[in-house]
Short mmCIF file of C-alpha atoms and ligand atoms in Angstrom, two decimals:
data_model
loop_
_atom_site.label_atom_id
_atom_site.label_comp_id
_atom_site.label_asym_id
_atom_site.label_seq_id
_atom_site.Cartn_x
_atom_site.Cartn_y
_atom_site.Cartn_z
CA MET A 1 39.89 76.72 -70.14
CA ARG A 2 38.00 79.74 -71.45
CA ALA A 3 34.36 79.09 -72.28
CA SER A 4 33.12 79.31 -75.86
CA TRP A 5 29.71 79.61 -77.54
CA SER A 6 27.91 76.29 -77.92
CA SER A 7 27.34 77.11 -81.59
CA PRO A 8 28.22 79.97 -83.96
CA TRP A 9 24.50 80.59 -84.29
CA LEU A 10 24.29 81.46 -80.63
CA PHE A 11 27.07 83.97 -81.11
CA ILE A 12 25.21 85.57 -84.02
CA LEU A 13 22.00 85.55 -81.98
CA ALA A 14 23.68 87.09 -78.93
CA ALA A 15 25.47 89.74 -80.99
CA THR A 16 22.14 90.50 -82.67
CA GLY A 17 20.66 90.72 -79.17
CA SER A 18 23.33 93.23 -78.30
CA ALA A 19 22.68 95.23 -81.43
CA VAL A 20 18.89 95.16 -81.20
CA GLY A 21 17.86 97.40 -78.34
CA LEU A 22 16.39 100.74 -77.43
CA GLY A 23 18.44 102.06 -80.34
CA ASN A 24 16.28 100.17 -82.85
CA ILE A 25 12.86 100.32 -81.30
CA TRP A 26 12.84 103.60 -79.39
CA ARG A 27 15.48 105.76 -81.06
CA PHE A 28 15.41 104.72 -84.74
CA PRO A 29 11.70 105.48 -85.29
CA TYR A 30 11.80 108.87 -83.59
CA VAL A 31 15.05 110.04 -85.19
CA THR A 32 13.66 108.90 -88.55
CA GLY A 33 10.44 110.76 -87.74
CA GLU A 34 12.28 113.94 -86.84
CA ASN A 35 14.45 113.80 -89.93
CA GLY A 36 11.93 113.31 -92.64
CA GLY A 37 11.72 109.53 -93.13
CA GLY A 38 13.00 107.88 -96.33
CA ALA A 39 16.11 109.93 -97.01
CA PHE A 40 17.30 109.36 -93.45
CA VAL A 41 16.65 105.63 -93.75
CA LEU A 42 18.66 105.44 -96.95
CA LEU A 43 21.60 107.23 -95.37
CA TYR A 44 21.38 105.01 -92.33
CA LEU A 45 21.55 101.92 -94.54
CA PHE A 46 24.58 103.33 -96.34
CA PHE A 47 26.41 103.91 -93.05
CA VAL A 48 25.52 100.49 -91.67
CA PHE A 49 27.00 98.69 -94.65
CA PHE A 50 29.92 100.92 -95.64
CA MET A 51 31.22 102.10 -92.27
CA GLY A 52 29.54 99.93 -89.66
CA LEU A 53 30.25 96.60 -91.29
CA PRO A 54 34.05 97.14 -91.54
CA ILE A 55 34.11 98.04 -87.83
CA LEU A 56 31.99 95.02 -86.98
CA PHE A 57 34.47 92.82 -88.92
CA SER A 58 37.33 94.38 -87.03
CA GLU A 59 35.82 93.83 -83.60
CA ILE A 60 34.91 90.19 -84.16
CA LEU A 61 38.30 89.53 -85.75
CA ILE A 62 40.33 90.99 -82.88
CA GLY A 63 38.22 89.33 -80.17
CA LYS A 64 38.22 85.92 -81.81
CA ARG A 65 41.94 86.03 -82.52
CA ALA A 66 42.93 87.04 -78.99
CA GLN A 67 40.31 85.12 -76.93
CA LYS A 68 40.61 87.77 -74.22
CA ASN A 69 38.68 90.73 -72.80
CA PRO A 70 38.78 93.84 -75.07
CA ILE A 71 41.69 95.53 -73.24
CA ASN A 72 43.98 92.52 -73.34
CA ALA A 73 42.65 91.55 -76.77
CA MET A 74 43.81 94.87 -78.23
CA LYS A 75 47.15 94.47 -76.54
CA SER A 76 47.81 90.95 -77.75
CA ALA A 77 46.46 91.62 -81.26
CA ALA A 78 48.84 94.59 -81.44
CA LEU A 79 51.82 92.63 -80.16
CA GLU A 80 51.05 89.72 -82.52
CA SER A 81 51.34 92.09 -85.48
CA GLY A 82 54.37 93.96 -84.16
CA ALA A 83 52.47 97.13 -83.14
CA GLY A 84 52.82 98.85 -79.75
CA GLN A 85 50.95 97.53 -76.75
CA TYR A 86 49.42 101.01 -76.27
CA TRP A 87 46.52 99.89 -78.41
CA LYS A 88 45.16 98.47 -75.18
CA PHE A 89 43.98 101.99 -74.32
CA ILE A 90 41.45 101.75 -77.12
CA GLY A 91 40.07 98.70 -75.30
CA ALA A 92 40.08 100.61 -72.01
CA ILE A 93 38.19 103.58 -73.43
CA GLY A 94 35.66 101.10 -74.80
CA VAL A 95 35.17 99.47 -71.40
CA LEU A 96 34.57 102.92 -69.93
CA ALA A 97 32.10 103.83 -72.70
CA GLY A 98 30.15 100.61 -72.09
CA CYS A 99 29.76 101.50 -68.40
CA LEU A 100 28.74 105.08 -69.19
CA ILE A 101 26.20 104.02 -71.80
CA LEU A 102 24.71 101.43 -69.48
CA SER A 103 24.33 104.01 -66.70
CA PHE A 104 21.71 105.98 -68.67
CA TYR A 105 20.48 103.09 -70.81
CA SER A 106 19.29 101.39 -67.66
CA VAL A 107 17.33 104.48 -66.60
CA ILE A 108 15.47 104.63 -69.94
CA ALA A 109 14.97 100.85 -69.90
CA GLY A 110 13.49 101.44 -66.44
CA TRP A 111 10.81 103.62 -68.09
CA CYS A 112 9.90 100.63 -70.25
CA LEU A 113 9.58 98.45 -67.16
CA ALA A 114 7.40 101.10 -65.55
CA TYR A 115 5.13 101.09 -68.62
CA VAL A 116 4.88 97.30 -68.55
CA TYR A 117 3.81 97.50 -64.90
CA ASP A 118 1.38 100.25 -65.75
CA TYR A 119 -0.31 98.35 -68.56
CA VAL A 120 -0.85 95.41 -66.20
CA THR A 121 -2.09 97.30 -63.17
CA VAL A 122 -3.69 100.60 -64.16
CA ALA A 123 -7.49 100.73 -64.33
CA ASN A 124 -7.88 103.21 -67.20
CA LEU A 125 -5.54 103.79 -70.10
CA VAL A 126 -4.69 107.37 -71.08
CA THR A 127 -7.18 108.92 -73.46
CA SER A 128 -5.50 112.02 -74.81
CA PHE A 129 -2.12 113.26 -75.86
CA GLU A 130 -1.99 115.59 -72.84
CA GLU A 131 -2.73 112.76 -70.45
CA ALA A 132 -0.04 110.59 -72.04
CA ASP A 133 2.41 113.45 -71.74
CA GLU A 134 1.50 114.00 -68.11
CA LYS A 135 1.94 110.32 -67.43
CA LEU A 136 5.53 110.37 -68.67
CA ASP A 137 6.20 113.57 -66.69
CA TYR A 138 4.71 111.99 -63.60
CA LEU A 139 7.19 109.13 -63.94
CA THR A 140 10.26 111.21 -64.77
CA ASN A 141 9.53 113.79 -62.07
CA SER A 142 9.73 111.14 -59.38
CA PRO A 143 13.29 110.18 -58.39
CA ILE A 144 11.98 107.32 -56.27
CA LYS A 145 10.06 105.76 -59.14
CA LEU A 146 12.96 106.14 -61.57
CA ILE A 147 15.42 104.70 -59.05
CA THR A 148 13.19 101.72 -58.35
CA TRP A 149 12.93 100.73 -62.01
CA HIS A 150 16.59 101.51 -62.71
CA THR A 151 17.56 99.29 -59.77
CA LEU A 152 15.37 96.43 -60.94
CA PHE A 153 16.72 96.64 -64.46
CA MET A 154 20.36 96.67 -63.28
CA LEU A 155 19.73 93.82 -60.88
CA VAL A 156 18.50 91.47 -63.59
CA THR A 157 21.39 92.49 -65.87
CA VAL A 158 23.95 91.78 -63.14
CA VAL A 159 22.42 88.41 -62.27
CA ILE A 160 22.59 87.31 -65.92
CA VAL A 161 26.20 88.39 -66.53
CA ALA A 162 27.40 87.11 -63.16
CA ARG A 163 26.39 83.61 -64.26
CA GLY A 164 28.90 83.76 -67.13
CA LEU A 165 28.66 82.74 -70.76
CA LYS A 166 26.92 79.36 -70.74
CA ARG A 167 24.62 79.69 -67.74
CA GLY A 168 24.14 83.43 -68.15
CA PHE A 169 24.01 85.30 -71.40
CA GLU A 170 23.95 82.33 -73.75
CA LEU A 171 20.95 80.97 -71.91
CA ALA A 172 19.25 84.36 -71.76
CA THR A 173 19.85 84.83 -75.50
CA LYS A 174 18.42 81.43 -76.32
CA TYR A 175 15.11 82.22 -74.64
CA LEU A 176 14.77 85.97 -74.99
CA MET A 177 15.65 86.42 -78.66
CA PRO A 178 12.92 84.12 -80.07
CA VAL A 179 10.40 85.90 -77.81
CA LEU A 180 11.69 89.21 -79.10
CA PHE A 181 11.34 88.22 -82.77
CA ALA A 182 7.90 86.72 -82.18
CA THR A 183 6.57 89.81 -80.38
CA LEU A 184 7.96 92.09 -83.05
CA LEU A 185 6.29 90.10 -85.82
CA LEU A 186 3.04 90.06 -83.87
CA LEU A 187 3.16 93.85 -83.57
CA VAL A 188 3.98 94.35 -87.25
CA GLY A 189 1.14 92.00 -88.22
CA HIS A 190 -1.20 93.93 -85.96
CA ALA A 191 -0.06 97.26 -87.37
CA VAL A 192 -0.64 95.98 -90.92
CA ILE A 193 -4.23 95.10 -90.04
CA VAL A 194 -5.30 98.08 -87.94
CA GLY A 195 -2.87 100.76 -89.09
CA ASP A 196 -2.13 102.82 -92.15
CA PHE A 197 0.48 100.55 -93.67
CA SER A 198 0.85 102.09 -97.12
CA SER A 199 1.58 105.58 -95.75
CA SER A 200 4.25 104.04 -93.55
CA ILE A 201 5.89 102.27 -96.46
CA SER A 202 6.11 105.47 -98.46
CA TYR A 203 7.21 107.41 -95.39
CA LEU A 204 10.06 104.99 -94.66
CA PHE A 205 11.11 104.09 -98.18
CA GLU A 206 10.44 107.08 -100.44
CA PRO A 207 13.34 109.44 -99.90
CA ASP A 208 12.73 113.17 -100.01
CA PHE A 209 16.26 114.48 -100.44
CA SER A 210 15.22 118.08 -99.95
CA ARG A 211 14.99 117.29 -96.25
CA LEU A 212 18.62 116.24 -95.95
CA THR A 213 20.95 118.52 -94.01
CA SER A 214 24.47 117.96 -92.72
CA LYS A 215 22.98 117.34 -89.30
CA THR A 216 20.88 114.51 -90.73
CA ILE A 217 24.01 112.89 -92.12
CA LEU A 218 25.72 113.00 -88.73
CA LEU A 219 22.68 111.66 -86.98
CA ALA A 220 22.33 108.79 -89.43
CA MET A 221 25.91 107.75 -88.83
CA GLY A 222 25.68 108.03 -85.05
CA GLN A 223 22.49 106.00 -85.16
CA ALA A 224 24.16 103.29 -87.30
CA PHE A 225 27.05 102.96 -84.83
CA PHE A 226 24.92 102.94 -81.73
CA SER A 227 22.51 100.48 -83.24
CA LEU A 228 25.21 98.03 -84.32
CA SER A 229 26.83 98.20 -80.84
CA ILE A 230 30.19 99.01 -82.36
CA GLY A 231 33.14 101.09 -81.21
CA MET A 232 33.32 100.05 -77.56
CA GLY A 233 34.25 96.38 -77.54
CA ALA A 234 30.85 94.77 -76.86
CA ILE A 235 31.00 92.66 -79.98
CA MET A 236 34.73 92.12 -79.43
CA ALA A 237 33.98 90.68 -76.00
CA TYR A 238 31.36 88.36 -77.51
CA GLY A 239 33.71 87.49 -80.38
CA SER A 240 36.38 86.45 -77.89
CA TYR A 241 34.25 83.42 -77.00
CA LEU A 242 34.19 82.23 -80.63
CA PRO A 243 35.97 78.99 -81.40
CA THR A 244 38.33 78.81 -84.38
CA GLY A 245 37.09 77.85 -87.83
CA ILE A 246 34.16 80.27 -87.92
CA SER A 247 33.83 82.76 -90.76
CA VAL A 248 34.08 86.26 -89.31
CA GLY A 249 32.74 87.82 -92.51
CA LYS A 250 29.53 85.81 -92.54
CA CYS A 251 28.91 86.47 -88.85
CA ALA A 252 29.34 90.22 -89.24
CA LEU A 253 27.09 90.36 -92.29
CA SER A 254 24.35 88.34 -90.57
CA ILE A 255 24.43 90.62 -87.52
CA ALA A 256 24.24 93.79 -89.61
CA ILE A 257 21.35 92.42 -91.69
CA ALA A 258 19.43 91.24 -88.61
CA ASP A 259 19.90 94.52 -86.77
CA THR A 260 18.81 96.60 -89.74
CA SER A 261 15.79 94.40 -90.38
CA VAL A 262 14.67 94.82 -86.78
CA ALA A 263 15.01 98.61 -86.98
CA LEU A 264 12.89 98.68 -90.16
CA LEU A 265 10.35 96.26 -88.69
CA ALA A 266 10.11 98.43 -85.58
CA GLY A 267 9.34 101.34 -87.91
CA LEU A 268 6.64 99.19 -89.57
CA ALA A 269 5.15 98.31 -86.19
CA ILE A 270 5.01 101.93 -85.05
CA PHE A 271 4.33 104.28 -87.98
CA PRO A 272 1.12 102.56 -89.25
CA ILE A 273 -0.40 103.29 -85.85
CA VAL A 274 0.99 106.82 -85.75
CA PHE A 275 -0.55 107.58 -89.17
CA ALA A 276 -3.81 105.73 -88.61
CA TYR A 277 -4.57 107.77 -85.48
CA GLY A 278 -3.39 111.06 -86.91
CA LEU A 279 -0.46 111.32 -84.52
CA GLU A 280 2.73 113.25 -85.12
CA PRO A 281 5.72 111.19 -86.47
CA ALA A 282 8.22 113.95 -85.62
CA GLN A 283 7.41 113.88 -81.93
CA GLY A 284 10.97 113.28 -80.75
CA PRO A 285 12.02 111.01 -77.88
CA GLY A 286 8.44 110.84 -76.60
CA LEU A 287 7.33 109.02 -79.77
CA VAL A 288 6.93 105.58 -78.21
CA PHE A 289 6.28 106.69 -74.64
CA VAL A 290 3.72 109.38 -75.38
CA THR A 291 2.46 109.24 -78.96
CA LEU A 292 2.25 105.49 -79.30
CA ASN A 293 0.67 105.27 -75.89
CA VAL A 294 -2.24 107.32 -77.19
CA GLY A 295 -2.44 105.09 -80.27
CA PHE A 296 -2.64 101.94 -78.15
CA SER A 297 -5.34 103.32 -75.90
CA GLU A 298 -7.54 104.17 -78.88
CA MET A 299 -7.45 100.75 -80.52
CA ALA A 300 -9.22 97.49 -79.75
CA ASN A 301 -7.17 95.27 -77.42
CA GLY A 302 -4.87 98.24 -76.91
CA ARG A 303 -3.94 97.17 -73.41
CA PHE A 304 -2.68 93.83 -74.69
CA PHE A 305 -0.71 95.31 -77.59
CA GLY A 306 0.68 98.12 -75.45
CA LEU A 307 1.87 95.61 -72.91
CA VAL A 308 3.46 93.43 -75.61
CA PHE A 309 5.18 96.47 -77.08
CA PHE A 310 6.79 97.62 -73.85
CA LEU A 311 7.75 94.04 -72.99
CA LEU A 312 9.49 93.89 -76.36
CA LEU A 313 11.38 97.08 -75.55
CA THR A 314 12.43 95.77 -72.14
CA ILE A 315 13.68 92.44 -73.47
CA ALA A 316 15.59 94.18 -76.25
CA ALA A 317 17.18 96.49 -73.68
CA TRP A 318 18.24 93.59 -71.47
CA THR A 319 20.03 91.68 -74.21
CA SER A 320 21.90 94.91 -75.07
CA SER A 321 22.75 95.87 -71.51
CA ILE A 322 24.41 92.50 -70.92
CA SER A 323 26.83 93.28 -73.73
CA LEU A 324 27.48 96.79 -72.42
CA ILE A 325 28.76 95.51 -69.09
CA GLU A 326 30.44 92.29 -70.31
CA PRO A 327 33.71 93.91 -71.52
CA GLY A 328 34.26 95.43 -68.07
CA ILE A 329 33.41 92.25 -66.21
CA ALA A 330 35.54 90.05 -68.46
CA TRP A 331 38.44 92.45 -67.91
CA LEU A 332 38.04 92.71 -64.12
CA SER A 333 37.71 88.98 -63.63
CA GLU A 334 40.55 88.12 -66.01
CA VAL A 335 43.14 90.55 -64.67
CA SER A 336 42.30 90.82 -60.98
CA GLU A 337 41.74 88.31 -58.21
CA MET A 338 38.03 89.05 -58.32
CA SER A 339 35.67 86.24 -59.22
CA ARG A 340 33.17 86.84 -62.00
CA LYS A 341 30.38 87.20 -59.46
CA ARG A 342 32.21 89.79 -57.41
CA ALA A 343 33.28 91.70 -60.48
CA SER A 344 29.64 91.80 -61.67
CA VAL A 345 28.35 93.09 -58.34
CA PHE A 346 31.13 95.67 -58.04
CA LEU A 347 30.77 97.01 -61.56
CA GLY A 348 26.98 96.79 -61.49
CA LEU A 349 26.89 98.86 -58.32
CA THR A 350 29.27 101.46 -59.72
CA ILE A 351 27.20 101.82 -62.90
CA TRP A 352 24.00 102.00 -60.84
CA LEU A 353 25.50 104.88 -58.85
CA VAL A 354 26.54 106.77 -61.99
CA GLY A 355 23.02 106.16 -63.31
CA LEU A 356 21.61 108.19 -60.42
CA GLY A 357 23.12 111.23 -62.15
CA SER A 358 20.83 110.53 -65.12
CA VAL A 359 17.86 109.87 -62.84
CA PHE A 360 18.27 113.26 -61.16
CA SER A 361 18.74 115.02 -64.52
CA PHE A 362 15.01 114.56 -65.06
CA ASN A 363 13.97 116.05 -61.74
CA LEU A 364 16.12 117.28 -58.81
CA TRP A 365 19.09 118.37 -60.92
CA SER A 366 17.28 119.37 -64.09
CA GLU A 367 18.52 122.94 -63.69
CA PHE A 368 22.12 121.86 -63.34
CA LYS A 369 23.61 122.35 -66.79
CA PHE A 370 27.10 122.30 -68.18
CA ILE A 371 27.55 123.79 -71.69
CA GLY A 372 23.80 123.62 -72.04
CA MET A 373 23.47 119.93 -71.19
CA ASN A 374 22.32 118.13 -68.06
CA ILE A 375 24.22 115.12 -66.69
CA PHE A 376 22.17 112.62 -68.69
CA GLU A 377 22.79 114.54 -71.92
CA ILE A 378 26.50 114.94 -71.22
CA ILE A 379 27.01 111.23 -70.54
CA GLU A 380 24.96 110.30 -73.59
CA PHE A 381 26.80 112.75 -75.83
CA VAL A 382 30.32 111.85 -74.69
CA SER A 383 29.79 108.10 -74.84
CA THR A 384 27.71 107.72 -77.98
CA SER A 385 28.65 110.70 -80.13
CA LEU A 386 32.33 110.91 -79.24
CA ILE A 387 33.69 107.65 -77.84
CA LEU A 388 31.83 105.20 -80.10
CA PRO A 389 32.92 106.86 -83.37
CA PHE A 390 36.45 107.38 -82.03
CA GLY A 391 36.74 103.75 -80.91
CA GLY A 392 35.28 102.55 -84.21
CA MET A 393 37.72 104.64 -86.21
CA MET A 394 40.73 103.36 -84.24
CA LEU A 395 39.57 99.77 -84.69
CA VAL A 396 39.33 99.92 -88.49
CA LEU A 397 42.61 101.83 -88.60
CA PHE A 398 44.22 99.11 -86.53
CA VAL A 399 42.96 96.28 -88.73
CA GLY A 400 43.58 98.21 -91.96
CA TRP A 401 47.09 99.48 -91.23
CA PHE A 402 48.63 97.58 -88.34
CA MET A 403 47.28 94.04 -88.30
CA LYS A 404 49.27 91.64 -90.48
CA ARG A 405 47.53 91.44 -93.83
CA ASN A 406 47.70 87.63 -93.98
CA ILE A 407 45.85 87.37 -90.65
CA VAL A 408 43.02 89.57 -91.93
CA VAL A 409 42.89 87.77 -95.28
CA SER A 410 42.73 84.31 -93.73
CA GLU A 411 40.25 85.20 -90.96
CA LEU A 412 37.87 86.76 -93.47
CA ASN A 413 38.39 83.96 -96.02
CA LEU A 414 39.43 86.50 -98.66
CA LYS A 415 41.37 85.63 -101.81
CA THR A 416 44.86 87.16 -101.52
CA ASP A 417 44.93 89.06 -104.81
CA SER A 418 41.32 89.53 -105.81
CA THR A 419 39.78 92.88 -106.73
CA PHE A 420 37.31 92.42 -103.87
CA THR A 421 40.21 92.14 -101.40
CA SER A 422 41.79 95.33 -102.74
CA ILE A 423 38.49 97.21 -102.48
CA PHE A 424 38.03 95.82 -98.98
CA PHE A 425 41.41 97.16 -97.87
CA ILE A 426 40.77 100.57 -99.43
CA LEU A 427 37.57 100.69 -97.40
CA MET A 428 39.36 99.65 -94.21
CA LYS A 429 42.41 101.87 -94.64
CA PHE A 430 40.90 105.04 -96.04
CA LEU A 431 37.17 105.37 -96.61
CA ALA A 432 35.75 104.05 -93.34
CA PRO A 433 38.19 105.84 -90.98
CA LEU A 434 38.01 109.08 -92.98
CA GLY A 435 34.22 109.04 -92.95
CA VAL A 436 34.16 108.52 -89.21
CA LEU A 437 36.76 111.23 -88.66
CA ILE A 438 34.61 113.77 -90.49
CA VAL A 439 31.62 112.88 -88.35
CA LEU A 440 33.70 113.02 -85.20
CA ILE A 441 35.00 116.49 -86.01
CA GLU A 442 31.47 117.68 -86.67
CA ASN A 443 30.07 116.04 -83.52
CA SER A 444 32.72 117.37 -81.21
CA GLY A 445 32.20 120.93 -82.41
CA ILE A 446 35.90 121.21 -83.35
CA ARG A 447 35.00 122.45 -86.82
CA LYS A 448 33.00 125.33 -85.37
CA LEU A 449 35.92 126.27 -83.13
CA VAL A 450 38.49 126.15 -85.91
CA PHE A 451 36.63 127.58 -88.92
N1 LIG B 501 22.95 98.58 -79.92
C1 LIG B 501 22.21 98.86 -78.74
C2 LIG B 501 20.87 99.44 -79.13
O1 LIG B 501 20.56 99.56 -80.28
C3 LIG B 501 22.96 99.77 -77.80
C4 LIG B 501 24.38 99.38 -77.56
C5 LIG B 501 25.40 100.26 -77.93
C6 LIG B 501 24.70 98.16 -76.99
C7 LIG B 501 26.73 99.90 -77.76
C8 LIG B 501 26.04 97.79 -76.81
C9 LIG B 501 27.05 98.66 -77.21
O2 LIG B 501 20.09 99.79 -78.30
#
């Protein structure tokens, strides 16, 4: 018999663990910083609830209904509703995207591990912005260092997923998520006391619409998708372990609310320090690795809080990476003769190898560029800016147009003829897929080629 979550809460917690990751704590604050704060946040919230949520519904619904890995789940959900079995290719593209994302995700998560190690062992913390910058360069210029941390990160991920649902990721979720929430709250509390909290509130929540450009809109949507872990079957794979009789709607809403709250809390843990120490919010990807590092070294007990912060990032990355590899492992072990352990080792090793491409993009192969991007940037762009939105769009289209309406209505506990149900279907059939399509066309550069 296929395993299932010990309680629906654990599913919500694990899916939140998948959603909360580097995307919330590393990427959200710096993209917000680069794009002017409040207006970006508002757009992000809009995309989470009007486009992300319908896709989240769709993924949980398909997974739960089929009780299979994402590739077979798409196939059987399609067959059940009389659609062609070719929908399984959407599952397959998702499995591929998960592997690609994990290949670079693990390298960046390795930086977090390196910082944790550094905070524990180094004698003197950095004292200036230049030193902090040099420190990150020193790490990224060394293939050996990057490979070591990337290997360690992948190893732990593989061990957890190889142990399966109950003894692996359910257990990890149960222990890691409370630690994650507690550390985050500790850091926010600390930032409220030592940082410039009121400037952060106005920065995050007072929109300045003059700073909005079409690029900001695209970025906000991409960020919403990446952060919710949608479009590649991660949540579908988790949903496939859900027993019957659970409300898909409530689960999806709880996950979206939890993920968004963590992103905002991460902003409230970081910006007060950035403002209090006169640092630059629009620093870009170096925001937490360089800027915040300076902030921590200037404050009392900075070593402790710095360590806690990078531990938080690492834990968040682990609970996400498990869900990135799970669709592939579930598929390999369900359709081939391979045991779950073997499948985990095989796939883990393959992803680790691909990850070396990202490692070398920062040093040995930094000059090697294709259409202006190094390997790391190409893999990141293709998987997160193209495949995730494409997968997400196909999933809502599938549920909106092809899945039998009575299945959707009963799984989401909707009333058959209510106004809410009609609005919901308009969102699923037209608004959400159309919105994603526009973003996809922009992202892929097709519009520039055609017009
Ligand atoms: N949501 C994760 C984050 O915010 C990343 C992720 C994307 C995980 C897609 C799984 C699937 O970091």
